[in-house]
PDB file of C-alpha atoms in Angstrom:
ATOM      1  CA  UNK A   5      -5.180  21.053  -8.977  1.00 60.00           C
ATOM      2  CA  UNK A   6      -4.658  18.103 -11.280  1.00 82.00           C
ATOM      3  CA  UNK A   7      -7.287  15.388 -11.316  1.00 93.00           C
ATOM      4  CA  UNK A   8      -6.243  12.267  -9.442  1.00 97.00           C
ATOM      5  CA  UNK A   9      -7.970   9.026 -10.397  1.00 97.00           C
ATOM      6  CA  UNK A  10      -7.954   5.859  -8.289  1.00 98.00           C
ATOM      7  CA  UNK A  11      -8.476   2.534 -10.024  1.00 98.00           C
ATOM      8  CA  UNK A  12      -7.722  -1.169  -9.590  1.00 98.00           C
ATOM      9  CA  UNK A  13      -4.136  -2.085 -10.499  1.00 98.00           C
ATOM     10  CA  UNK A  14      -3.465  -3.990 -13.724  1.00 98.00           C
ATOM     11  CA  UNK A  15      -0.601  -6.293 -14.650  1.00 98.00           C
ATOM     12  CA  UNK A  16       0.935  -3.679 -16.916  1.00 98.00           C
ATOM     13  CA  UNK A  17       1.261  -1.371 -13.866  1.00 98.00           C
ATOM     14  CA  UNK A  18       3.743  -3.701 -12.159  1.00 98.00           C
ATOM     15  CA  UNK A  19       6.985  -2.128 -13.464  1.00 98.00           C
ATOM     16  CA  UNK A  20       5.890   1.279 -12.122  1.00 98.00           C
ATOM     17  CA  UNK A  21       4.727  -0.262  -8.842  1.00 98.00           C
ATOM     18  CA  UNK A  22       8.176  -1.788  -8.383  1.00 98.00           C
ATOM     19  CA  UNK A  23       9.755   1.620  -9.034  1.00 98.00           C
ATOM     20  CA  UNK A  24       7.613   3.048  -6.243  1.00 98.00           C
ATOM     21  CA  UNK A  25       8.455   0.121  -3.960  1.00 98.00           C
ATOM     22  CA  UNK A  26      12.150   0.867  -4.503  1.00 97.00           C
ATOM     23  CA  UNK A  27      11.507   4.549  -3.779  1.00 96.00           C
ATOM     24  CA  UNK A  28       9.854   3.557  -0.503  1.00 94.00           C
ATOM     25  CA  UNK A  29      12.751   1.252   0.367  1.00 96.00           C
ATOM     26  CA  UNK A  30      15.192   4.136  -0.166  1.00 95.00           C
ATOM     27  CA  UNK A  31      13.064   6.355   2.095  1.00 91.00           C
ATOM     28  CA  UNK A  32      12.995   3.609   4.732  1.00 90.00           C
ATOM     29  CA  UNK A  33      16.796   3.245   4.476  1.00 91.00           C
ATOM     30  CA  UNK A  34      16.567  -0.364   3.274  1.00 94.00           C
ATOM     31  CA  UNK A  35      17.013  -0.447  -0.517  1.00 96.00           C
ATOM     32  CA  UNK A  36      18.844  -3.788  -0.368  1.00 96.00           C
ATOM     33  CA  UNK A  37      15.761  -5.421   1.173  1.00 95.00           C
ATOM     34  CA  UNK A  38      13.775  -5.281  -2.094  1.00 97.00           C
ATOM     35  CA  UNK A  39      14.594  -8.644  -3.679  1.00 96.00           C
ATOM     36  CA  UNK A  40      11.326  -9.487  -5.468  1.00 97.00           C
ATOM     37  CA  UNK A  41      11.612  -9.799  -9.236  1.00 98.00           C
ATOM     38  CA  UNK A  42       9.160  -8.276 -11.678  1.00 98.00           C
ATOM     39  CA  UNK A  43       8.168 -11.771 -12.812  1.00 98.00           C
ATOM     40  CA  UNK A  44       7.410 -12.929  -9.268  1.00 98.00           C
ATOM     41  CA  UNK A  45       5.591  -9.699  -8.446  1.00 98.00           C
ATOM     42  CA  UNK A  46       3.388 -10.027 -11.540  1.00 98.00           C
ATOM     43  CA  UNK A  47       2.675 -13.711 -10.884  1.00 98.00           C
ATOM     44  CA  UNK A  48       1.799 -13.022  -7.238  1.00 98.00           C
ATOM     45  CA  UNK A  49      -0.702 -10.344  -8.232  1.00 98.00           C
ATOM     46  CA  UNK A  50      -2.030 -11.526 -11.571  1.00 98.00           C
ATOM     47  CA  UNK A  51      -1.140 -15.196 -11.973  1.00 98.00           C
ATOM     48  CA  UNK A  52      -3.338 -18.244 -11.533  1.00 98.00           C
ATOM     49  CA  UNK A  53      -3.467 -17.810  -7.729  1.00 97.00           C
ATOM     50  CA  UNK A  54      -3.127 -14.095  -6.945  1.00 98.00           C
ATOM     51  CA  UNK A  55      -2.233 -13.241  -3.359  1.00 98.00           C
ATOM     52  CA  UNK A  56      -2.385  -9.451  -3.516  1.00 98.00           C
ATOM     53  CA  UNK A  57      -4.554  -6.694  -4.936  1.00 98.00           C
ATOM     54  CA  UNK A  58      -3.839  -3.007  -5.293  1.00 98.00           C
ATOM     55  CA  UNK A  59      -5.351   0.343  -6.075  1.00 98.00           C
ATOM     56  CA  UNK A  60      -3.325   2.880  -8.017  1.00 98.00           C
ATOM     57  CA  UNK A  61      -3.602   6.664  -8.021  1.00 98.00           C
ATOM     58  CA  UNK A  62      -2.982   8.180 -11.437  1.00 98.00           C
ATOM     59  CA  UNK A  63      -2.684  11.593 -13.059  1.00 97.00           C
ATOM     60  CA  UNK A  64      -2.283  12.614 -16.672  1.00 95.00           C
ATOM     61  CA  UNK A  65       1.231  13.699 -17.666  1.00 90.00           C
ATOM     62  CA  UNK A  66       2.003  14.483 -21.302  1.00 88.00           C
ATOM     63  CA  UNK A  67      -1.326  12.929 -22.316  1.00 91.00           C
ATOM     64  CA  UNK A  68      -0.362   9.631 -20.639  1.00 94.00           C
ATOM     65  CA  UNK A  69      -1.620   8.070 -17.433  1.00 96.00           C
ATOM     66  CA  UNK A  70       1.098   8.187 -14.751  1.00 97.00           C
ATOM     67  CA  UNK A  71       0.945   6.300 -11.441  1.00 98.00           C
ATOM     68  CA  UNK A  72       1.812   8.561  -8.495  1.00 98.00           C
ATOM     69  CA  UNK A  73       0.886   6.184  -5.692  1.00 98.00           C
ATOM     70  CA  UNK A  74      -0.615   2.865  -4.783  1.00 98.00           C
ATOM     71  CA  UNK A  75      -1.997   0.803  -1.925  1.00 98.00           C
ATOM     72  CA  UNK A  76      -1.289  -2.948  -2.004  1.00 98.00           C
ATOM     73  CA  UNK A  77      -3.258  -5.275   0.249  1.00 98.00           C
ATOM     74  CA  UNK A  78      -4.379  -8.827   0.869  1.00 97.00           C
ATOM     75  CA  UNK A  79      -6.878 -10.591   3.109  1.00 96.00           C
ATOM     76  CA  UNK A  80      -5.733 -11.492   6.608  1.00 95.00           C
ATOM     77  CA  UNK A  81      -7.751 -13.642   8.947  1.00 95.00           C
ATOM     78  CA  UNK A  82      -7.800 -12.962  12.679  1.00 93.00           C
ATOM     79  CA  UNK A  83      -9.064 -15.784  14.881  1.00 95.00           C
ATOM     80  CA  UNK A  84     -10.309 -13.111  17.266  1.00 93.00           C
ATOM     81  CA  UNK A  85     -11.838 -10.636  14.806  1.00 92.00           C
ATOM     82  CA  UNK A  86     -12.422 -12.374  11.445  1.00 95.00           C
ATOM     83  CA  UNK A  87     -11.430 -11.227   7.967  1.00 96.00           C
ATOM     84  CA  UNK A  88      -9.431  -8.023   7.764  1.00 95.00           C
ATOM     85  CA  UNK A  89      -7.808  -6.099   4.952  1.00 95.00           C
ATOM     86  CA  UNK A  90      -4.033  -6.137   5.513  1.00 95.00           C
ATOM     87  CA  UNK A  91      -2.407  -3.081   3.977  1.00 95.00           C
ATOM     88  CA  UNK A  92       1.087  -4.192   2.987  1.00 96.00           C
ATOM     89  CA  UNK A  93       2.163  -0.855   1.553  1.00 95.00           C
ATOM     90  CA  UNK A  94       0.760   2.529   0.734  1.00 96.00           C
ATOM     91  CA  UNK A  95       3.178   4.595  -1.295  1.00 95.00           C
ATOM     92  CA  UNK A  96       2.915   8.094  -2.749  1.00 97.00           C
ATOM     93  CA  UNK A  97       5.846   9.325  -4.791  1.00 97.00           C
ATOM     94  CA  UNK A  98       7.632  12.208  -3.068  1.00 93.00           C
ATOM     95  CA  UNK A  99       6.544  14.878  -5.572  1.00 94.00           C
ATOM     96  CA  UNK A 100       2.886  14.054  -4.940  1.00 96.00           C
ATOM     97  CA  UNK A 101       2.873  13.839  -1.131  1.00 93.00           C
ATOM     98  CA  UNK A 102       0.605  16.316   0.615  1.00 91.00           C
ATOM     99  CA  UNK A 103      -1.744  16.502  -2.394  1.00 94.00           C
ATOM    100  CA  UNK A 104      -4.546  14.190  -1.177  1.00 94.00           C
ATOM    101  CA  UNK A 105      -3.246  11.070  -2.992  1.00 97.00           C
ATOM    102  CA  UNK A 106      -2.912   9.075   0.238  1.00 94.00           C
ATOM    103  CA  UNK A 107      -6.338  10.276   1.369  1.00 95.00           C
ATOM    104  CA  UNK A 108      -7.941   9.050  -1.870  1.00 97.00           C
ATOM    105  CA  UNK A 109      -6.192   5.683  -1.645  1.00 98.00           C
ATOM    106  CA  UNK A 110      -7.286   5.247   1.983  1.00 94.00           C
ATOM    107  CA  UNK A 111     -10.874   6.124   1.092  1.00 96.00           C
ATOM    108  CA  UNK A 112     -10.774   3.438  -1.616  1.00 97.00           C
ATOM    109  CA  UNK A 113      -9.423   0.917   0.904  1.00 96.00           C
ATOM    110  CA  UNK A 114     -12.246   1.792   3.336  1.00 94.00           C
ATOM    111  CA  UNK A 115     -14.789   1.283   0.571  1.00 97.00           C
ATOM    112  CA  UNK A 116     -13.232  -2.083  -0.333  1.00 97.00           C
ATOM    113  CA  UNK A 117     -13.213  -3.235   3.305  1.00 96.00           C
ATOM    114  CA  UNK A 118     -16.853  -2.255   3.766  1.00 96.00           C
ATOM    115  CA  UNK A 119     -17.910  -3.831   0.477  1.00 97.00           C
ATOM    116  CA  UNK A 120     -16.232  -7.134   1.384  1.00 96.00           C
ATOM    117  CA  UNK A 121     -17.575  -6.874   4.953  1.00 96.00           C
ATOM    118  CA  UNK A 122     -14.126  -7.019   6.538  1.00 96.00           C
ATOM    119  CA  UNK A 123     -14.014  -6.132  10.221  1.00 94.00           C
ATOM    120  CA  UNK A 124     -11.125  -3.703   9.807  1.00 93.00           C
ATOM    121  CA  UNK A 125      -7.823  -2.738   8.235  1.00 93.00           C
ATOM    122  CA  UNK A 126      -4.457  -3.703   9.707  1.00 91.00           C
ATOM    123  CA  UNK A 127      -1.012  -2.382   8.797  1.00 89.00           C
ATOM    124  CA  UNK A 128       2.396  -1.464  10.179  1.00 89.00           C
ATOM    125  CA  UNK A 129       4.339   1.764  10.282  1.00 86.00           C
ATOM    126  CA  UNK A 130       7.955   2.385  11.229  1.00 83.00           C
ATOM    127  CA  UNK A 131       8.157   4.098  14.611  1.00 84.00           C
ATOM    128  CA  UNK A 132      10.334   6.904  13.226  1.00 86.00           C
ATOM    129  CA  UNK A 133       8.054   7.673  10.257  1.00 84.00           C
ATOM    130  CA  UNK A 134       6.291  10.666  11.824  1.00 89.00           C
ATOM    131  CA  UNK A 135       4.666  11.910   8.582  1.00 86.00           C
ATOM    132  CA  UNK A 136       2.989   8.508   8.089  1.00 86.00           C
ATOM    133  CA  UNK A 137       2.014   8.228  11.763  1.00 85.00           C
ATOM    134  CA  UNK A 138       0.418  11.673  11.663  1.00 87.00           C
ATOM    135  CA  UNK A 139      -1.413  10.744   8.448  1.00 85.00           C
ATOM    136  CA  UNK A 140      -2.826   7.558  10.036  1.00 86.00           C
ATOM    137  CA  UNK A 141      -3.893   9.452  13.164  1.00 88.00           C
ATOM    138  CA  UNK A 142      -6.302  11.447  10.974  1.00 86.00           C
ATOM    139  CA  UNK A 143      -8.226   8.195  10.524  1.00 84.00           C
ATOM    140  CA  UNK A 144      -8.302   7.396  14.276  1.00 84.00           C
ATOM    141  CA  UNK A 145      -5.820   4.534  13.790  1.00 86.00           C
ATOM    142  CA  UNK A 146      -4.933   2.630  16.964  1.00 87.00           C
ATOM    143  CA  UNK A 147      -1.234   1.983  17.574  1.00 86.00           C
ATOM    144  CA  UNK A 148      -0.271  -1.158  19.487  1.00 86.00           C
ATOM    145  CA  UNK A 149       3.170  -0.994  21.152  1.00 83.00           C
ATOM    146  CA  UNK A 150       2.672  -4.418  22.767  1.00 83.00           C
ATOM    147  CA  UNK A 151       3.359  -6.635  19.740  1.00 81.00           C
ATOM    148  CA  UNK A 152       6.772  -7.407  18.257  1.00 73.00           C
ATOM    149  CA  UNK A 153       7.178  -8.073  14.542  1.00 77.00           C
ATOM    150  CA  UNK A 154       8.520 -11.538  13.804  1.00 80.00           C
ATOM    151  CA  UNK A 155       9.531 -13.078  10.465  1.00 73.00           C
ATOM    152  CA  UNK A 156      11.327 -16.182   9.297  1.00 76.00           C
ATOM    153  CA  UNK A 157      13.053 -16.160   5.931  1.00 78.00           C
ATOM    154  CA  UNK A 158      12.739 -19.202   3.683  1.00 83.00           C
ATOM    155  CA  UNK A 159      15.909 -19.581   1.628  1.00 75.00           C
TER     156      UNK A 159
END
């Protein structure tokens, strides 16, 4: 089995991260929903006021590091629970699914949450995404059918 390395994302990773985001959007049947530009994505993660962080999973291909997955998160504050890690996306490219990449990324997220003394990790999953739901169940994730997602677009 090839060695998978997990490390903190760097600005130069952003083009590949956007490729993976588009791959996820295709899988989720919403490719037109990805409207973020590379410039905005880079600024939001590595500019003067970064709002997200990420871990990337890499392997060596043709003597070059190649990103096969990533987990992007930010800090969320719950008035009931305190600071939590909010997992915006965890993505493993299709070829690498089922090869422990997601497991390694989740373990890194757990370590980060413990290190920063967060009270937990929060995220969403599409109700039809059975492979993801089954993956999360391995970690004793709690699913809350009571809440409805709400968003307001700023144009």
